[in-house]
Amino acid sequence: IKPYVTSHKIPTLLGATVDEIGDGKYIFRVTFPAAAEGFLEGYLAGRAGYKNAVLIAPNYNAGQSAIENFEKGFVAAGGRVVQKLMPRLGTADFGPFINQFPANADVVIAFEPGADGVRFIRQYGDFGKKLPLFGFPSTVDENTLPAEGKAADGFIGAAFYFSTLATQQNQTFVKDWEAAYHTAPGWQAAAGYIAAQILDQAFRSLADPSDKEALVKTIKGVKIVSPAGPLHFDSNNNPIAPRYIMQIRDVNGAEQPVVFATIPLFVPDASAPPLPKNIAFPKAGSASR
């Protein structure tokens, strides 16, 4: 829809992450651009002290972007990539790929979303030799995490939202969401809510909401505090907002993301982000370093 939206100058808020979708004019992203996020996941693994990484992601545009930017981030943090694996989307058996992990690898950086993530995490958990897992939290998404179970424990990654954030805004959001839908909200739910917040604030300040150019200008200047924290847009209409670094842990008998560090305002560039001072990475997975 990008050509239609831009040619008709339609202000558009979306949760899609693929970098090519943005136009910097009429399309506003309320989640994150994939390149900057992939760089961050790779960078975190390098800053945690790992030196030799295996990268794994499905072989389609989002997976290809993940591999490229995992590597850029990991190398920027002083590591090197020793293996890149790209199973097809919908892979049923990840065993042949896991068996290819080289002996000198000390960390895996992964992006396997949806049902692929469930199969990958569960099959990875069945292997005797384990390497620590970093990567996109969509691999251990809160909607699929119950199916992954304890095999997901130890996974480390960063994202703009988790339902476990301890802010008052998020606690209220989670309570209302669970009352309405009887399940915890995922990042897609937060994205929809954020989009509505932005439109609400923009419309309140416009004399004529049908003036598309005025609406675009107003959205560019919006600043909100959402369940995911404070947010405003950069010059390319990408959100500047916090990034929460988490590890999947067993909490009272259920796996959930536990935030152990926060980047207060993450600028979505594919470059080394300023991490919190004295950040201490917990042990990731069952492998010792």
Short mmCIF file of C-alpha atoms in Angstrom, two decimals:
data_model
loop_
_atom_site.label_atom_id
_atom_site.label_comp_id
_atom_site.label_asym_id
_atom_site.label_seq_id
_atom_site.Cartn_x
_atom_site.Cartn_y
_atom_site.Cartn_z
CA ILE A 1 0.00 0.00 0.00
CA LYS A 2 2.99 2.33 0.27
CA PRO A 3 2.70 3.79 -3.28
CA TYR A 4 -1.02 4.46 -2.79
CA VAL A 5 -0.55 6.04 0.64
CA THR A 6 2.28 8.31 -0.45
CA SER A 7 0.75 9.34 -3.79
CA HIS A 8 -2.54 10.25 -2.09
CA LYS A 9 -0.71 11.87 0.85
CA ILE A 10 -2.66 9.84 3.41
CA PRO A 11 -1.32 10.07 6.99
CA THR A 12 -0.70 6.47 8.04
CA LEU A 13 0.27 4.91 11.37
CA LEU A 14 1.52 1.35 11.21
CA GLY A 15 3.20 -1.35 13.26
CA ALA A 16 5.14 -2.98 10.40
CA THR A 17 8.90 -3.15 10.99
CA VAL A 18 10.38 -3.68 7.51
CA ASP A 19 12.58 -0.67 6.76
CA GLU A 20 11.49 -0.27 3.13
CA ILE A 21 7.91 0.50 4.20
CA GLY A 22 8.81 3.88 5.69
CA ASP A 23 8.74 7.02 3.59
CA GLY A 24 9.64 9.72 6.12
CA LYS A 25 6.64 11.80 5.00
CA TYR A 26 3.19 10.31 5.45
CA ILE A 27 3.95 6.93 7.03
CA PHE A 28 4.62 6.88 10.77
CA ARG A 29 5.98 3.76 12.42
CA VAL A 30 4.78 3.14 16.00
CA THR A 31 6.96 0.07 16.67
CA PHE A 32 10.54 -0.10 15.41
CA PRO A 33 12.57 -0.19 12.16
CA ALA A 34 14.08 -3.63 11.60
CA ALA A 35 17.66 -2.57 10.79
CA ALA A 36 18.23 -0.62 14.00
CA GLU A 37 16.57 -3.33 16.09
CA GLY A 38 18.61 -6.12 14.50
CA PHE A 39 21.81 -4.15 15.07
CA LEU A 40 20.87 -3.74 18.74
CA GLU A 41 20.28 -7.47 19.27
CA GLY A 42 23.67 -8.34 17.77
CA TYR A 43 25.37 -5.55 19.70
CA LEU A 44 23.96 -6.80 23.00
CA ALA A 45 25.40 -10.27 22.44
CA GLY A 46 28.83 -8.77 21.74
CA ARG A 47 28.69 -6.45 24.74
CA ALA A 48 27.75 -9.44 26.90
CA GLY A 49 31.23 -10.78 26.17
CA TYR A 50 30.59 -13.37 23.47
CA LYS A 51 33.10 -13.59 20.62
CA ASN A 52 31.94 -16.14 18.03
CA ALA A 53 28.31 -16.09 16.88
CA VAL A 54 26.00 -18.31 14.92
CA LEU A 55 23.20 -16.35 13.22
CA ILE A 56 19.92 -18.04 12.31
CA ALA A 57 16.79 -16.56 10.70
CA PRO A 58 14.20 -17.61 8.09
CA ASN A 59 15.05 -17.05 4.44
CA TYR A 60 12.74 -14.18 3.49
CA ASN A 61 13.11 -10.39 3.53
CA ALA A 62 12.73 -9.89 7.30
CA GLY A 63 15.07 -12.78 8.06
CA GLN A 64 17.66 -11.56 5.56
CA SER A 65 17.55 -8.11 7.18
CA ALA A 66 17.93 -9.70 10.62
CA ILE A 67 21.04 -11.66 9.59
CA GLU A 68 22.63 -8.61 8.00
CA ASN A 69 22.08 -6.37 10.99
CA PHE A 70 22.78 -8.99 13.67
CA GLU A 71 26.22 -9.27 12.10
CA LYS A 72 26.79 -5.51 11.93
CA GLY A 73 25.89 -5.09 15.59
CA PHE A 74 27.89 -8.08 16.80
CA VAL A 75 31.00 -7.04 14.87
CA ALA A 76 30.66 -3.46 16.17
CA ALA A 77 30.81 -4.89 19.70
CA GLY A 78 34.01 -6.81 18.95
CA GLY A 79 32.69 -10.21 17.90
CA ARG A 80 32.84 -12.21 14.68
CA VAL A 81 30.26 -14.33 12.93
CA VAL A 82 31.34 -17.94 12.35
CA GLN A 83 28.13 -19.32 10.80
CA LYS A 84 25.00 -17.97 9.08
CA LEU A 85 21.99 -20.25 8.69
CA MET A 86 18.76 -19.42 6.88
CA PRO A 87 16.12 -22.17 7.05
CA ARG A 88 13.06 -21.71 4.90
CA LEU A 89 10.03 -20.13 6.51
CA GLY A 90 7.88 -22.92 7.94
CA THR A 91 10.76 -25.30 8.65
CA ALA A 92 9.50 -28.33 10.56
CA ASP A 93 12.85 -29.81 11.64
CA PHE A 94 15.60 -27.49 12.87
CA GLY A 95 17.84 -30.40 13.87
CA PRO A 96 19.97 -30.34 10.70
CA PHE A 97 20.62 -26.63 11.22
CA ILE A 98 21.42 -26.91 14.93
CA ASN A 99 23.86 -29.74 14.10
CA GLN A 100 25.77 -27.30 11.88
CA PHE A 101 26.70 -25.00 14.76
CA PRO A 102 30.53 -24.96 14.72
CA ALA A 103 32.51 -26.06 17.78
CA ASN A 104 34.07 -22.62 18.28
CA ALA A 105 30.72 -20.79 18.50
CA ASP A 106 29.85 -19.40 21.93
CA VAL A 107 26.49 -17.69 21.23
CA VAL A 108 23.47 -17.96 18.93
CA ILE A 109 21.63 -14.84 17.70
CA ALA A 110 18.21 -15.84 16.43
CA PHE A 111 15.11 -14.56 14.72
CA GLU A 112 12.45 -17.26 14.33
CA PRO A 113 8.94 -15.79 14.66
CA GLY A 114 5.57 -17.43 15.25
CA ALA A 115 5.22 -21.19 14.92
CA ASP A 116 8.82 -21.39 13.64
CA GLY A 117 9.93 -19.91 16.95
CA VAL A 118 8.02 -22.54 18.91
CA ARG A 119 9.57 -25.38 16.90
CA PHE A 120 13.07 -23.88 17.01
CA ILE A 121 13.07 -23.18 20.75
CA ARG A 122 11.58 -26.55 21.69
CA GLN A 123 13.90 -28.50 19.40
CA TYR A 124 16.89 -26.46 20.56
CA GLY A 125 15.93 -27.32 24.12
CA ASP A 126 16.05 -31.02 23.26
CA PHE A 127 19.71 -30.85 22.22
CA GLY A 128 22.28 -31.77 24.87
CA LYS A 129 24.85 -29.11 23.97
CA LYS A 130 23.46 -25.61 24.34
CA LEU A 131 24.77 -22.18 23.46
CA PRO A 132 23.32 -18.98 24.95
CA LEU A 133 20.48 -17.49 22.91
CA PHE A 134 20.15 -13.81 22.02
CA GLY A 135 18.02 -12.17 19.35
CA PHE A 136 14.65 -10.73 18.43
CA PRO A 137 12.14 -11.28 21.26
CA SER A 138 9.58 -12.27 18.60
CA THR A 139 11.36 -15.64 18.77
CA VAL A 140 9.99 -15.94 22.30
CA ASP A 141 6.90 -13.77 21.81
CA GLU A 142 4.57 -13.60 24.79
CA ASN A 143 1.82 -15.16 22.67
CA THR A 144 3.94 -18.22 21.82
CA LEU A 145 6.00 -18.40 25.02
CA PRO A 146 3.57 -20.75 26.83
CA ALA A 147 4.07 -23.31 24.04
CA GLU A 148 7.86 -22.98 24.28
CA GLY A 149 7.96 -23.46 28.04
CA LYS A 150 11.23 -23.87 29.93
CA ALA A 151 13.18 -24.35 26.71
CA ALA A 152 12.96 -20.56 26.27
CA ASP A 153 14.54 -19.81 29.66
CA GLY A 154 17.68 -17.69 29.38
CA PHE A 155 16.89 -16.07 26.01
CA ILE A 156 18.05 -12.42 26.01
CA GLY A 157 16.77 -9.66 23.74
CA ALA A 158 15.46 -6.10 23.67
CA ALA A 159 12.16 -4.61 22.52
CA PHE A 160 10.01 -1.50 22.83
CA TYR A 161 7.31 -3.31 24.84
CA PHE A 162 6.66 -6.24 27.18
CA SER A 163 3.48 -6.80 29.14
CA THR A 164 5.63 -7.20 32.27
CA LEU A 165 6.78 -3.55 32.33
CA ALA A 166 6.25 -2.16 35.82
CA THR A 167 5.00 1.34 34.92
CA GLN A 168 1.62 2.58 36.11
CA GLN A 169 0.52 3.23 32.52
CA ASN A 170 1.32 -0.34 31.52
CA GLN A 171 -0.22 -1.94 34.57
CA THR A 172 -3.47 -0.11 33.83
CA PHE A 173 -3.27 -1.08 30.15
CA VAL A 174 -2.64 -4.75 30.97
CA LYS A 175 -5.49 -4.85 33.47
CA ASP A 176 -7.95 -3.33 30.99
CA TRP A 177 -6.74 -5.54 28.14
CA GLU A 178 -6.99 -8.73 30.18
CA ALA A 179 -10.49 -7.78 31.33
CA ALA A 180 -11.59 -7.26 27.73
CA TYR A 181 -9.77 -10.10 25.95
CA HIS A 182 -8.81 -12.58 28.72
CA THR A 183 -5.17 -12.73 27.67
CA ALA A 184 -2.03 -10.63 28.17
CA PRO A 185 -1.31 -7.97 25.51
CA GLY A 186 1.62 -8.53 23.18
CA TRP A 187 3.67 -5.93 21.34
CA GLN A 188 1.10 -5.80 18.52
CA ALA A 189 -1.57 -4.81 21.06
CA ALA A 190 0.68 -2.08 22.43
CA ALA A 191 1.34 -0.83 18.88
CA GLY A 192 -2.38 -0.45 18.19
CA TYR A 193 -2.93 1.37 21.47
CA ILE A 194 0.01 3.72 20.79
CA ALA A 195 -1.36 4.54 17.32
CA ALA A 196 -4.72 5.43 18.88
CA GLN A 197 -3.03 7.61 21.51
CA ILE A 198 -1.14 9.51 18.80
CA LEU A 199 -4.27 10.12 16.74
CA ASP A 200 -6.23 11.18 19.82
CA GLN A 201 -3.65 13.80 20.73
CA ALA A 202 -3.29 15.00 17.13
CA PHE A 203 -7.05 15.37 16.53
CA ARG A 204 -7.55 17.28 19.77
CA SER A 205 -5.22 20.03 18.56
CA LEU A 206 -6.58 20.35 15.01
CA ALA A 207 -9.32 22.78 14.00
CA ASP A 208 -9.94 20.79 10.80
CA PRO A 209 -9.04 17.06 11.11
CA SER A 210 -9.69 16.57 7.37
CA ASP A 211 -6.67 18.77 6.53
CA LYS A 212 -4.18 16.01 5.74
CA GLU A 213 -1.09 18.21 5.58
CA ALA A 214 -1.95 19.78 8.93
CA LEU A 215 -2.53 16.33 10.40
CA VAL A 216 0.88 15.11 9.19
CA LYS A 217 2.59 18.15 10.69
CA THR A 218 0.74 17.67 13.98
CA ILE A 219 1.59 13.96 14.23
CA LYS A 220 5.26 14.77 13.65
CA GLY A 221 5.17 16.94 16.77
CA VAL A 222 3.20 14.55 19.00
CA LYS A 223 4.76 13.48 22.30
CA ILE A 224 2.98 10.83 24.35
CA VAL A 225 3.55 8.59 27.34
CA SER A 226 2.24 5.17 26.37
CA PRO A 227 2.19 1.79 28.13
CA ALA A 228 5.61 1.35 26.52
CA GLY A 229 6.94 4.68 27.84
CA PRO A 230 7.55 8.14 26.35
CA LEU A 231 7.54 8.41 22.54
CA HIS A 232 8.11 11.00 19.86
CA PHE A 233 9.12 10.80 16.19
CA ASP A 234 12.48 11.45 14.57
CA SER A 235 12.84 13.20 11.20
CA ASN A 236 12.14 9.92 9.36
CA ASN A 237 8.91 9.28 11.30
CA ASN A 238 10.47 6.46 13.30
CA PRO A 239 9.75 6.42 17.04
CA ILE A 240 12.29 7.49 19.62
CA ALA A 241 11.27 5.52 22.69
CA PRO A 242 12.77 3.27 25.38
CA ARG A 243 14.23 -0.16 24.71
CA TYR A 244 13.85 -2.75 27.43
CA ILE A 245 16.52 -5.46 27.69
CA MET A 246 15.09 -8.66 29.10
CA GLN A 247 15.77 -12.30 29.83
CA ILE A 248 13.14 -15.04 29.72
CA ARG A 249 12.87 -16.55 33.21
CA ASP A 250 10.59 -18.79 35.21
CA VAL A 251 8.52 -16.55 37.48
CA ASN A 252 6.20 -18.40 39.83
CA GLY A 253 6.06 -21.39 37.51
CA ALA A 254 5.53 -19.52 34.23
CA GLU A 255 8.02 -18.19 31.70
CA GLN A 256 7.98 -14.44 31.14
CA PRO A 257 10.27 -11.59 30.02
CA VAL A 258 12.07 -10.03 32.99
CA VAL A 259 13.56 -6.60 32.23
CA PHE A 260 17.03 -6.13 33.71
CA ALA A 261 18.15 -2.94 31.93
CA THR A 262 16.62 -0.03 29.99
CA ILE A 263 17.83 2.31 27.27
CA PRO A 264 15.68 5.35 28.21
CA LEU A 265 15.48 6.84 24.70
CA PHE A 266 16.60 4.60 21.86
CA VAL A 267 17.38 6.48 18.64
CA PRO A 268 16.54 4.06 15.80
CA ASP A 269 19.81 4.19 13.87
CA ALA A 270 21.80 1.10 12.87
CA SER A 271 24.71 2.17 15.06
CA ALA A 272 26.12 1.42 18.49
CA PRO A 273 23.56 2.54 21.09
CA PRO A 274 24.58 3.94 24.49
CA LEU A 275 23.87 1.14 26.95
CA PRO A 276 23.14 1.83 30.63
CA LYS A 277 26.25 2.29 32.74
CA ASN A 278 27.36 -0.79 34.66
CA ILE A 279 24.94 -3.02 32.77
CA ALA A 280 25.29 -6.60 34.04
CA PHE A 281 24.21 -9.31 31.63
CA PRO A 282 22.81 -12.39 33.35
CA LYS A 283 23.82 -15.85 32.30
CA ALA A 284 22.07 -16.59 29.00
CA GLY A 285 20.87 -20.15 28.65
CA SER A 286 22.63 -23.12 30.15
CA ALA A 287 26.09 -22.79 28.60
CA SER A 288 28.89 -21.49 30.79
CA ARG A 289 31.29 -18.92 29.45
#
